[in-house]
XYZ file of C-alpha atoms in Angstrom:
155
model
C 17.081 -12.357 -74.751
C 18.549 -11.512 -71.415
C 21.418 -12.537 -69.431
C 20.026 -14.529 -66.646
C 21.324 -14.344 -62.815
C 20.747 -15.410 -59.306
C 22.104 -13.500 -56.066
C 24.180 -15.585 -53.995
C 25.321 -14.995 -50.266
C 29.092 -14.241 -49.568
C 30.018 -13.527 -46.065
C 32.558 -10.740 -46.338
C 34.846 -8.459 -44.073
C 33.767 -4.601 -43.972
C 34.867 -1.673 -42.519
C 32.274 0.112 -40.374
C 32.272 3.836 -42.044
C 30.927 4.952 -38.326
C 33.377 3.134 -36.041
C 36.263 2.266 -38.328
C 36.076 -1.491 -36.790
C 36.263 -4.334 -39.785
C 33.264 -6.525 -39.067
C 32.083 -9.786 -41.051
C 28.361 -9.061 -42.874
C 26.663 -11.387 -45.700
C 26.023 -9.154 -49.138
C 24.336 -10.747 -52.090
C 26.255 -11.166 -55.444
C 25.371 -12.016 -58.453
C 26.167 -14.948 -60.128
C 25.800 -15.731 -63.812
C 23.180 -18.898 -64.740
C 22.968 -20.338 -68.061
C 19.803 -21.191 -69.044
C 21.322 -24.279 -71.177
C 24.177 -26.030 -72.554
C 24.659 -26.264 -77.214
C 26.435 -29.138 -78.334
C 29.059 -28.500 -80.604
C 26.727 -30.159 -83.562
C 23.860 -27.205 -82.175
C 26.249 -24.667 -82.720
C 27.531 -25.736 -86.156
C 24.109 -25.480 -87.326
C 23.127 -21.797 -85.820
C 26.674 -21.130 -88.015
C 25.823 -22.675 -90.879
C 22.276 -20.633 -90.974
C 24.234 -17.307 -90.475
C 26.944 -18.096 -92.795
C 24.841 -19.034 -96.064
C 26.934 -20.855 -97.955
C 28.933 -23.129 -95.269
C 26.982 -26.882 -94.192
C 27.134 -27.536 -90.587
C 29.794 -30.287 -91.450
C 32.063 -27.875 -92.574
C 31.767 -25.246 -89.892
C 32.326 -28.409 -87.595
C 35.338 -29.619 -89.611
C 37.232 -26.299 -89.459
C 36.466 -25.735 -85.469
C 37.958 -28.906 -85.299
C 41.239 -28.137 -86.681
C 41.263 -25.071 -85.249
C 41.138 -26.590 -81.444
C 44.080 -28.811 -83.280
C 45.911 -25.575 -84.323
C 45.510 -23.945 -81.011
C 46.625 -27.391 -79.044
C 49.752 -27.565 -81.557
C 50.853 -24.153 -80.609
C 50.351 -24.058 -77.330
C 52.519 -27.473 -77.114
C 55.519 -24.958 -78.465
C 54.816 -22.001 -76.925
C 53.099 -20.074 -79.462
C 50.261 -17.835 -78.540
C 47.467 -17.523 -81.461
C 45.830 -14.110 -82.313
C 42.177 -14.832 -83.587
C 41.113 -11.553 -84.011
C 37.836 -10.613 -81.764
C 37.991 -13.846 -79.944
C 41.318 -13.471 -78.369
C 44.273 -14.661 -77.548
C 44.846 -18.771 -76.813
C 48.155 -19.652 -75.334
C 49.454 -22.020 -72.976
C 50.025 -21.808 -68.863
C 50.708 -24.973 -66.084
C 50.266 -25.061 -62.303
C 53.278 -26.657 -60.139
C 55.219 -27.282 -57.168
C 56.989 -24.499 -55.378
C 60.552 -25.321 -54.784
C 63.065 -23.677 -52.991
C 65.915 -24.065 -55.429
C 65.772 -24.618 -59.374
C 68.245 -27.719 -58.982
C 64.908 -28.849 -57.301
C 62.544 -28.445 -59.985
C 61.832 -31.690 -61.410
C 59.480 -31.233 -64.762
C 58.176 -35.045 -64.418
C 56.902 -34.724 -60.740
C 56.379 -30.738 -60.140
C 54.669 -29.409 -63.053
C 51.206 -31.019 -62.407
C 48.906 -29.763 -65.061
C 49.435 -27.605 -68.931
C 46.536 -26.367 -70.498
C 45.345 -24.176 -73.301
C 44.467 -20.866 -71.817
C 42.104 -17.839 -73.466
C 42.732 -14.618 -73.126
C 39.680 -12.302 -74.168
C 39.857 -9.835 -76.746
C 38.702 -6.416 -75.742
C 35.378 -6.875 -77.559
C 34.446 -10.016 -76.046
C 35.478 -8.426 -72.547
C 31.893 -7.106 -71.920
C 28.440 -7.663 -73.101
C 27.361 -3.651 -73.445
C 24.108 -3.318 -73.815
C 22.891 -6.450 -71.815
C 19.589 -6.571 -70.032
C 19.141 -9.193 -67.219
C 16.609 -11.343 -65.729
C 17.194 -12.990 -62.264
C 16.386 -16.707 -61.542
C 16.690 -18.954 -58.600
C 20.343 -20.603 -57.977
C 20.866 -23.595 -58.888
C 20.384 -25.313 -55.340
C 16.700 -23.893 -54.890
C 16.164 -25.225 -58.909
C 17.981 -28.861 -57.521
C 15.822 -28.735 -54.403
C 12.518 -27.308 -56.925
C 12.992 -30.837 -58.891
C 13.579 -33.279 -56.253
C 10.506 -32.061 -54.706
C 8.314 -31.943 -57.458
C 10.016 -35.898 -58.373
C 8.878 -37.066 -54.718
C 5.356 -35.705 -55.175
C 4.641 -37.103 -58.530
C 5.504 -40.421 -57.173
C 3.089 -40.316 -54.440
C -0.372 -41.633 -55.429
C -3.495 -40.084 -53.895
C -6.884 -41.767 -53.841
């Protein structure tokens, strides 16, 4: 299994190493593609066959109260240490104000949200080969063509 990629162009700002002028160039980066989605039921089951001894139900049951944990103490503040996978705490975008008597929690704080953390040894993949595939536009533009020539009908 490899981690699959695509290179994607980026219009950036250099400096010139002979002149010393900045100038704007296109590089290539790449981008991480997933080659597809598991449902949460999926991964339950790939669990349950490494775990030998847990069903699928109850791998599902526990992730569920766990998200339920991790919601109810990020709703007081409380970050949760789960070993290897990380932190989860909370964090919320707002309004800038000028002046605190400003602030006004009902109308400036516009989104919370449960927020991860990574523990060092989910910070990198060591080890990792790669394989590159096409971005997702060229696979968008691969099935629209192929949709328009199977409905054409040649005699």
């Amino acid at each position: 299994m490899a981690i699959n990629y695509s290179l994607s162009e980026r219009a950036v700002t250099v400096k010139n190493p002979t002149t010393g002028v900045r100038e704007k160039v296109t590089k290539l980066y790449a981008k991480a593609q997933a080659s597809g989605k598991m449902t949460l039921d999926e991964f339950c089951a790939l669990v349950a066959r490494a775990s030998k001894g847990y069903s699928a139900s109850n791998i599902k049951a526990l992730i569920v109260i766990l998200g339920s944990a991790l919601k109810a103490n990020a709703k007081i503040s409380m970050r949760s240490q789960l070993g290897d996978f990380g932190f989860f705490g909370h964090g919320l975008t707002s309004n800038g104000v000028l002046d605190a008597q400003q602030f006004n929690t009902n109308s400036d704080i516009k989104k919370v949200y449960v927020k991860w953390a990574k523990s060092s040894r989910m910070a990198t993949l060591v080890g990792a080969s790669f394989t590159i595939v096409a971005t997702q536009a060229a696979k968008k533009a691969g099935k629209k063509a192929t949709k328009q020539a199977s409905s054409e009908i040649i005699i």
